[in-house]
Short mmCIF file of C-alpha atoms in Angstrom, two decimals:
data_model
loop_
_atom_site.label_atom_id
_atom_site.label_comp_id
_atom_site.label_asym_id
_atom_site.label_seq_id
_atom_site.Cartn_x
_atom_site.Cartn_y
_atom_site.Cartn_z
CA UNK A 1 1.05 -18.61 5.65
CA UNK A 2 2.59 -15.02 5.19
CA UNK A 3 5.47 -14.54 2.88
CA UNK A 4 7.96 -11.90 3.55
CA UNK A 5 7.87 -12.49 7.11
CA UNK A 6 11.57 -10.40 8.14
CA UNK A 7 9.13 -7.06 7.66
CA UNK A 8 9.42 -4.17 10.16
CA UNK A 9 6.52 -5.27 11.95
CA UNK A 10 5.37 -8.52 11.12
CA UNK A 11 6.35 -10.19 14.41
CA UNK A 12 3.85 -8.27 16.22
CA UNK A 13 1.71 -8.96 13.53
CA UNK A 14 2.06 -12.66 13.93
CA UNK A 15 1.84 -12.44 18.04
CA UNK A 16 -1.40 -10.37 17.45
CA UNK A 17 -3.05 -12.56 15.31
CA UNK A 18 -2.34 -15.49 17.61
CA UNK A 19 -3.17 -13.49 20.92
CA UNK A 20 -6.47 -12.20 19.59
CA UNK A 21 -7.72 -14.93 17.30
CA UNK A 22 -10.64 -17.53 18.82
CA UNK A 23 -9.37 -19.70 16.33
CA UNK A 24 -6.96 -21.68 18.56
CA UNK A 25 -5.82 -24.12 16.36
CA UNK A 26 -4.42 -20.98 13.85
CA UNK A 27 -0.57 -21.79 12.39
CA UNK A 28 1.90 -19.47 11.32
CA UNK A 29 3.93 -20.67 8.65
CA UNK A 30 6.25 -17.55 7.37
CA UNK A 31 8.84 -17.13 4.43
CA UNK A 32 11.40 -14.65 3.24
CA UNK A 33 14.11 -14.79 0.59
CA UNK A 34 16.38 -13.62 4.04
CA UNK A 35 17.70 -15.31 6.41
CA UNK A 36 15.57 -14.12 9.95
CA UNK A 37 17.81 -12.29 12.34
CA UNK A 38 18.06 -15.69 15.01
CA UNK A 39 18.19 -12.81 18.04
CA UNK A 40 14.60 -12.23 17.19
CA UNK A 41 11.86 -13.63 19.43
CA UNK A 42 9.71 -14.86 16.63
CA UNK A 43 5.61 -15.70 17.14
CA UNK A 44 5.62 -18.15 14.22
CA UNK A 45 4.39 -21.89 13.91
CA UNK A 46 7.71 -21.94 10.74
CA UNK A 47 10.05 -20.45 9.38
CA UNK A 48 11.22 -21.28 5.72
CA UNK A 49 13.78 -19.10 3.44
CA UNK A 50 12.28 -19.23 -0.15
CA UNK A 51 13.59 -17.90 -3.65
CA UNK A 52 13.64 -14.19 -4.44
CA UNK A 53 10.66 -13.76 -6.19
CA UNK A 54 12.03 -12.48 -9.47
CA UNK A 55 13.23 -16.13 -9.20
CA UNK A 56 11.73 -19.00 -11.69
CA UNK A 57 12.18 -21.03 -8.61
CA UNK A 58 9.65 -18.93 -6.41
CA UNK A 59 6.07 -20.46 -7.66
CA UNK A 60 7.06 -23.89 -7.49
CA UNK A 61 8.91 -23.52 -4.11
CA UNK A 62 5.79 -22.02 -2.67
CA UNK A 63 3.69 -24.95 -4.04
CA UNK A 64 5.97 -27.21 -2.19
CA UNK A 65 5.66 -25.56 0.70
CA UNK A 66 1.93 -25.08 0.83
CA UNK A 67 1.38 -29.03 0.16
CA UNK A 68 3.91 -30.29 3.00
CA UNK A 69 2.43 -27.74 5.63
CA UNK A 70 -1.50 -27.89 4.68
CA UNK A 71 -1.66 -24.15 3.68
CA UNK A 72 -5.07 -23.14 3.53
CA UNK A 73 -4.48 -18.94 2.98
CA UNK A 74 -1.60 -17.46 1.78
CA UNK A 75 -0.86 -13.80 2.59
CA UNK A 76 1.74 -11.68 0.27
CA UNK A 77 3.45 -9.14 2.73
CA UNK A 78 5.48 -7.15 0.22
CA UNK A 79 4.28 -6.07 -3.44
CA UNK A 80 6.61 -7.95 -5.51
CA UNK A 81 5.62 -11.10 -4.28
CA UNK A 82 1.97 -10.02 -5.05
CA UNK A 83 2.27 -9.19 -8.13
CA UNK A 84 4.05 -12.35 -8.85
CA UNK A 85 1.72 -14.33 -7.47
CA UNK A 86 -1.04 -12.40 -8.85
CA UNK A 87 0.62 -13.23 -12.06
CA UNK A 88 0.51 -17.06 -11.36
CA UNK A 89 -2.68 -17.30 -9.10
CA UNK A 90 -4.83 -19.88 -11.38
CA UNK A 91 -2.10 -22.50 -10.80
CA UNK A 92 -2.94 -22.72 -7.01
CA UNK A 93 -5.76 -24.28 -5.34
CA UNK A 94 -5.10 -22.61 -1.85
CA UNK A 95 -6.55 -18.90 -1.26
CA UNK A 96 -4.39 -15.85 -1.96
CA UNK A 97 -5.20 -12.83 -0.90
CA UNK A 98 -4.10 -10.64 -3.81
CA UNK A 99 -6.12 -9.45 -6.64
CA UNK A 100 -6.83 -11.28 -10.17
CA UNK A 101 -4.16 -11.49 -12.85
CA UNK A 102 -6.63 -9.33 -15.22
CA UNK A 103 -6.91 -6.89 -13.00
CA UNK A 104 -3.40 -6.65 -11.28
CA UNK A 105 -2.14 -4.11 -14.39
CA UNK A 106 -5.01 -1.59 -13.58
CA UNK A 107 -3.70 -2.05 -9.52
CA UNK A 108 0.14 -1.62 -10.33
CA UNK A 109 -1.18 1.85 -12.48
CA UNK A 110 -1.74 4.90 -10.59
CA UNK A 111 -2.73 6.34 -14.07
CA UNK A 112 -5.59 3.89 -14.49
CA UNK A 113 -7.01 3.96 -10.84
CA UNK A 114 -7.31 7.57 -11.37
CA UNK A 115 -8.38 7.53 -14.71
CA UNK A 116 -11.43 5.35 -12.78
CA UNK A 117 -12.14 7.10 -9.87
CA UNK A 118 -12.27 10.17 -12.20
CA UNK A 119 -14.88 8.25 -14.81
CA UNK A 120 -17.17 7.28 -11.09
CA UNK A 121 -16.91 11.16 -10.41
CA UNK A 122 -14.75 10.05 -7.19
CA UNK A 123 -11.68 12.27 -7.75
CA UNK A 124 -11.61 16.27 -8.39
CA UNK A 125 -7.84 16.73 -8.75
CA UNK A 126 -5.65 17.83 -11.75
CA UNK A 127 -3.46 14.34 -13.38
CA UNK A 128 -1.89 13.67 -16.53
CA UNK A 129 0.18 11.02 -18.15
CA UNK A 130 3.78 11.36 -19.73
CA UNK A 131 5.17 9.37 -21.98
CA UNK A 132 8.72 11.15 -22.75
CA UNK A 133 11.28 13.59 -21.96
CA UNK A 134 10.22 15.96 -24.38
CA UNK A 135 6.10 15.95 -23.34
CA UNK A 136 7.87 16.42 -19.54
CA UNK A 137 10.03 19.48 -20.48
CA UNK A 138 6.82 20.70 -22.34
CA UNK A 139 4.22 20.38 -19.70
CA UNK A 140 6.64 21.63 -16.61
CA UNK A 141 7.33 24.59 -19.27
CA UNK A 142 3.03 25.40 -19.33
CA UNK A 143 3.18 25.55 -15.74
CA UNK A 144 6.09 27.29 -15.02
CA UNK A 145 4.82 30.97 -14.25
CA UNK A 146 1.51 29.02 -12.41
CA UNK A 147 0.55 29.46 -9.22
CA UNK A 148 0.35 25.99 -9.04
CA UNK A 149 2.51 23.21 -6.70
CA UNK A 150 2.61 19.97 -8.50
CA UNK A 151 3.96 16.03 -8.13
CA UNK A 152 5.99 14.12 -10.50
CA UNK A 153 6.48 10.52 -9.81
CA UNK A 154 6.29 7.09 -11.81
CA UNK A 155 3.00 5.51 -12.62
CA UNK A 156 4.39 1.77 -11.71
CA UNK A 157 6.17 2.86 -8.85
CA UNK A 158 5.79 1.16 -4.80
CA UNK A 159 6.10 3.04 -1.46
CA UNK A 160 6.52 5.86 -2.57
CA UNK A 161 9.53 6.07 -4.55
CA UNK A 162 10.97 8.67 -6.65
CA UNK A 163 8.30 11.63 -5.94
CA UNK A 164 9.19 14.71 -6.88
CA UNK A 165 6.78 17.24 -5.01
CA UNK A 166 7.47 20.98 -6.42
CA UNK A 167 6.68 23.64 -3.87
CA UNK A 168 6.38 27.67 -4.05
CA UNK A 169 7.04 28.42 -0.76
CA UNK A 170 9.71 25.89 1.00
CA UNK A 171 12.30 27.72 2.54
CA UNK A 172 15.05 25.63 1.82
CA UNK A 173 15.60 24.58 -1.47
CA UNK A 174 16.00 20.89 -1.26
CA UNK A 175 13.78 18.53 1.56
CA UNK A 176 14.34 14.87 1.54
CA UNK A 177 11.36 12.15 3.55
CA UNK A 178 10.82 8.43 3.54
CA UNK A 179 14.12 7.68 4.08
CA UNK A 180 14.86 9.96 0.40
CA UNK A 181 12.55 8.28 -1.43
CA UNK A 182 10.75 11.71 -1.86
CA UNK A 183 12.32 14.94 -2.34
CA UNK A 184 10.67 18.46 -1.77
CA UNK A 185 12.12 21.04 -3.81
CA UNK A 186 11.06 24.84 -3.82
CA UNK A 187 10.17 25.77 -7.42
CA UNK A 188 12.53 28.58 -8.42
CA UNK A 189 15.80 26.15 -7.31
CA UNK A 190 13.67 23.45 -9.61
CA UNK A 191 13.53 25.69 -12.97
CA UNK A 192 16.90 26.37 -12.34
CA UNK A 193 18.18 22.90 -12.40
CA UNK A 194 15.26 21.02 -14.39
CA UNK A 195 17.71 18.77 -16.31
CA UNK A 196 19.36 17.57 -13.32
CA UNK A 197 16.14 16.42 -11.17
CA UNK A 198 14.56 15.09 -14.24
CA UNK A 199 17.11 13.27 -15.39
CA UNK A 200 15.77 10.95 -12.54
CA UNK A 201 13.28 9.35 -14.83
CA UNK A 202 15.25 8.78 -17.72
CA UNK A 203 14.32 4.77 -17.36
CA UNK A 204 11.16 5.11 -15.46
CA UNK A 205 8.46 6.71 -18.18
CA UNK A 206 5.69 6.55 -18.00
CA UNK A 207 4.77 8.79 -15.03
CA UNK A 208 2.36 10.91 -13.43
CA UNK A 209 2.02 14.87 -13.13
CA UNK A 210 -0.45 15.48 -10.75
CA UNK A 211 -1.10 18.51 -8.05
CA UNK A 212 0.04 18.47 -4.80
CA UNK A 213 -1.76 16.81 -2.28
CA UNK A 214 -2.04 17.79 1.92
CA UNK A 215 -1.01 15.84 5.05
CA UNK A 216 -2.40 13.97 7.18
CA UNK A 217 -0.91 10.85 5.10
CA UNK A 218 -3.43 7.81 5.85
CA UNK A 219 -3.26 4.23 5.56
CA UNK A 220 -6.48 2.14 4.74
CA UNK A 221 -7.07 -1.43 5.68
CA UNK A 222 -9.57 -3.06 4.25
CA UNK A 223 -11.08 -6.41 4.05
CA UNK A 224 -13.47 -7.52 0.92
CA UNK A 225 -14.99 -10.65 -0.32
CA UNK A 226 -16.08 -11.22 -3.95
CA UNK A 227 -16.43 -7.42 -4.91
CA UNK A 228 -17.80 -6.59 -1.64
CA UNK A 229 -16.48 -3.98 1.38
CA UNK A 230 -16.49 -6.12 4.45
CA UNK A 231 -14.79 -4.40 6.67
CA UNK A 232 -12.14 -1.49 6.86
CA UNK A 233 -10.02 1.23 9.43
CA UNK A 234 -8.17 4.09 8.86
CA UNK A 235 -4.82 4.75 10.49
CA UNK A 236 -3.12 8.31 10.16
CA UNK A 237 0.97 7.41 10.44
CA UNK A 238 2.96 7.98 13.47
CA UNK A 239 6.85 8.41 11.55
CA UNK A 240 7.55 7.19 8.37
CA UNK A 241 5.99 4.53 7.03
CA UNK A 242 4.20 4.46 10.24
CA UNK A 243 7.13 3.37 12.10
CA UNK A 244 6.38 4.34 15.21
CA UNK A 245 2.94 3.31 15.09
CA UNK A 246 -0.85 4.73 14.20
CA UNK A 247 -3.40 6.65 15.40
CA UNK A 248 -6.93 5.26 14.92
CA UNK A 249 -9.41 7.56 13.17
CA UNK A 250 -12.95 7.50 12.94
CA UNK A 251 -14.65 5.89 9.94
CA UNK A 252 -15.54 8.76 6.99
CA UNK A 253 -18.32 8.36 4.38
CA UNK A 254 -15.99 9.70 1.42
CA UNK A 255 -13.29 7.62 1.74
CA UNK A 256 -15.99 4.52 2.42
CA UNK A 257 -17.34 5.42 -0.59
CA UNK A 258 -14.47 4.98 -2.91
CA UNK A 259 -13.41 1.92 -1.38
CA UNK A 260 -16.56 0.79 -1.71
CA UNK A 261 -16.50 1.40 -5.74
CA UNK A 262 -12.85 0.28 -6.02
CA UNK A 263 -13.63 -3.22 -4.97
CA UNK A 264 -16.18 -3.41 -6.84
CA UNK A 265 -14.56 -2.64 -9.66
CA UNK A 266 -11.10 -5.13 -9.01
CA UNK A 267 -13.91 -7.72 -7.40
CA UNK A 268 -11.18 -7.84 -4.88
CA UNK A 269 -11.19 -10.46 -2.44
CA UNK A 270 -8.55 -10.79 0.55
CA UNK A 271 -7.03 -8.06 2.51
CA UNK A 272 -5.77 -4.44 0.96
CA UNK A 273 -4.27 -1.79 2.01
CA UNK A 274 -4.75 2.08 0.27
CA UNK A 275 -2.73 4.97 1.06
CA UNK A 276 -4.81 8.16 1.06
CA UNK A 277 -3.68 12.12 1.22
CA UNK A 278 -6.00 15.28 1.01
CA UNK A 279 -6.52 18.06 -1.63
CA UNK A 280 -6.52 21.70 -1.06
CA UNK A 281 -10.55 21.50 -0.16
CA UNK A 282 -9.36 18.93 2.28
CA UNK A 283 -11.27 15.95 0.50
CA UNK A 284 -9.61 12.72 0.87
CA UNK A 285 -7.74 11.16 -2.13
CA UNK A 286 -6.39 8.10 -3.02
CA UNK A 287 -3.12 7.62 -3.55
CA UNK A 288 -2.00 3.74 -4.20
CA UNK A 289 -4.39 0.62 -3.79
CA UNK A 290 -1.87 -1.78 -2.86
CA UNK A 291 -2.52 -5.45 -3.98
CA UNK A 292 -0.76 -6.99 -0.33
CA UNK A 293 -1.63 -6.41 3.12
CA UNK A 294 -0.13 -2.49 4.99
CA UNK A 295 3.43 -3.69 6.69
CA UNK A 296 1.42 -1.87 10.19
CA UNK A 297 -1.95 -4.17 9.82
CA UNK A 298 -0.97 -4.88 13.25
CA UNK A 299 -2.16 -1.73 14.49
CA UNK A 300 -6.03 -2.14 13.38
CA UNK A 301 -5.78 -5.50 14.71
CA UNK A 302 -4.69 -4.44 18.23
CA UNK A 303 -7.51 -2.00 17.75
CA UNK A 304 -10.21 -4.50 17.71
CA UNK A 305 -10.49 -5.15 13.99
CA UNK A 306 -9.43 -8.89 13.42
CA UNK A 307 -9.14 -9.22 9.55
CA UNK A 308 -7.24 -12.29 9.85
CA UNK A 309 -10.21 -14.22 12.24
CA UNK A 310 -12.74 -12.60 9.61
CA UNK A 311 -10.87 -13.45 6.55
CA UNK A 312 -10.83 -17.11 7.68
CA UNK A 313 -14.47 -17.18 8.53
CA UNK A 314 -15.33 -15.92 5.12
CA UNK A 315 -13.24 -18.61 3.60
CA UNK A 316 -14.89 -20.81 5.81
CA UNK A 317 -18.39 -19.39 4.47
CA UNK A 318 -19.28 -18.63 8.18
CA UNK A 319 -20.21 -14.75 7.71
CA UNK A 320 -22.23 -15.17 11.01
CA UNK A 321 -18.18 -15.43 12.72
CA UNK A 322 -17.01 -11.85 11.16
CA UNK A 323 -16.27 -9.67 14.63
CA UNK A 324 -17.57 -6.19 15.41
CA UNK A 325 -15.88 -3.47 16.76
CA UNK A 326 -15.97 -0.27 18.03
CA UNK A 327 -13.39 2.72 16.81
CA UNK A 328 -11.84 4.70 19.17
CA UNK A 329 -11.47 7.82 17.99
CA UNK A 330 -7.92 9.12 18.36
CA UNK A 331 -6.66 6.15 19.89
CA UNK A 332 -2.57 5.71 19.84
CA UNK A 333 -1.12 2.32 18.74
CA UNK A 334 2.48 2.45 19.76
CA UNK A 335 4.62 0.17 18.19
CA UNK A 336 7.17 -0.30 20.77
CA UNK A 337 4.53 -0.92 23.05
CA UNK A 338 3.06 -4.28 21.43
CA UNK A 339 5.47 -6.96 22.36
CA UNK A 340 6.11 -5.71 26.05
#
């Protein structure tokens, strides 16, 4: 069962999985606090609309559900209904792929990721923590006269929201991406109006100043079982939020590597998605580990890598089923091509 199943994507998702999957007998069994859009052609077994999950309905509901349809994985598609049912995962028998409740705090943190990747000597970039106002006014007030382009965003943030990136040379003073979740601003129009772009995070301490990190943005899939990397692909974003679909890169031993030690350290089992950038000696970094499948998993799966087929076999314990595949180097996954 996936929940959140009205997602940008998830219909080719759901075709994919049930085009490439030599489990014939797979179901489908979505929900979505929203009504579906009934022009749709839709590729699930069910649909059912469920409480919001900030609801105290949503647990229970699900519970329901997963009894009267036989649910025997369940697969968060959006973070709040992760974390929520990260929160609540010991009261259900069935599998969920998001991480423990003891570790879901450390997941939600950028701060703390870092803070780890930095103690495994996996991350060489500049970060610190702020608590208040007044240690924000005093670190952008250190840096002011440094040659130095920086981030500002909040620590419990999702996709991306509310990043401040401070550049020295931008032409134009203001740049808005991601649909204005993050703005660009050039540095002297910044220290002129600090109290208005801060003023931003007057609700959202603490957050994150960190330096500014390079393009290509990349998106991580990943598949682990009990602490363990099974399987992974990295996709470099065509549009926002990879919109209009991915391009299929080769695999790369440094980003393996921190994967690798990540999952070890969450003992993470299900299927993640990270979002990684690059630093100024073009190393990869991470960025977010999210605790739900990437809204574009399609993409790796059209590409050969079936996580849902492996997933099952694991929870099957038949490790002799997980598929192998190739990576194409380079090769374009087009959204608007997968349905035709």
């Amino acid at each position: 069962m996936f929940t959140s199943s009205g997602g940008m994507h998830a219909q080719k998702l759901f075709f994919l999985i049930k085009k490439k999957s030599f489990y014939k007998n797979i179901k489908i069994h979505a929900v979505d606090s929203k009504n579906l859009n009934k022009r749709k052609k839709f590729f699930h077994d069910s649909f059912t609309r469920v409480p919001n999950s900030k609801s105290k309905e949503f647990i229970n509901f699900l519970k329901k559900i997963i009894k009267k349809k036989n649910i025997d994985i369940l697969i968060p598609g959006s973070d709040e209904e992760s974390i929520k049912l990260c929160e609540h995962k010991e009261k259900f028998k069935t599998f969920i792929s998001c991480p423990n409740k003891q570790n879901l705090k450390n997941i939600k943190d950028k701060y703390n990721i870092f803070k780890e990747l930095k103690k495994n000597k996996l991350l060489k970039v500049y970060f610190e923590k702020i608590n208040s106002f007044e240690n924000l006014k005093k670190k952008i007030n250190e840096i002011k006269f440094k040659d130095f382009d920086f981030v500002l965003k909040p620590i419990l943030s999702r996709g991306g929201r509310d990043v401040l990136t401070i550049r020295k040379q931008q032409t134009k003073n203001l740049l808005y991406f991601n649909q204005d979740r993050e703005v660009k601003i050039k540095k002297s129009f910044f220290y002129k109006n600090e109290k208005k772009f801060i003023k931003r995070f007057k609700k959202k301490f603490p957050i994150m100043i960190m330096e500014k990190l390079y393009e290509p943005n990349l998106d991580v899939d990943i598949l682990a079982w009990k602490g363990k990397l099974i399987k992974y692909v990295i996709r470099k974003r065509i549009g926002f939020q990879a919109s209009k679909g991915s391009v299929i890169l080769n695999k790369n031993l440094k980003i393996e590597k921190m994967i690798k030690k990540l999952i070890k350290i969450f003992n993470l089992s299900g299927i993640y998605d990270c979002d990684f950038m690059y630093n100024k000696n073009k190393n990869p970094i991470l960025l977010e580990l999210n605790p739900r499948i990437s809204g574009s998993l399609y993409a790796s799966i059209y590409a050969g890598a079936n996580f849902i087929d492996d997933l099952i076999s694991l929870k099957k314990n038949k490790k002799n089923r997980i598929t192998n595949f190739k990576i194409e180097n380079n090769k374009k996954i087009l959204s608007n091509k997968i349905l035709k």
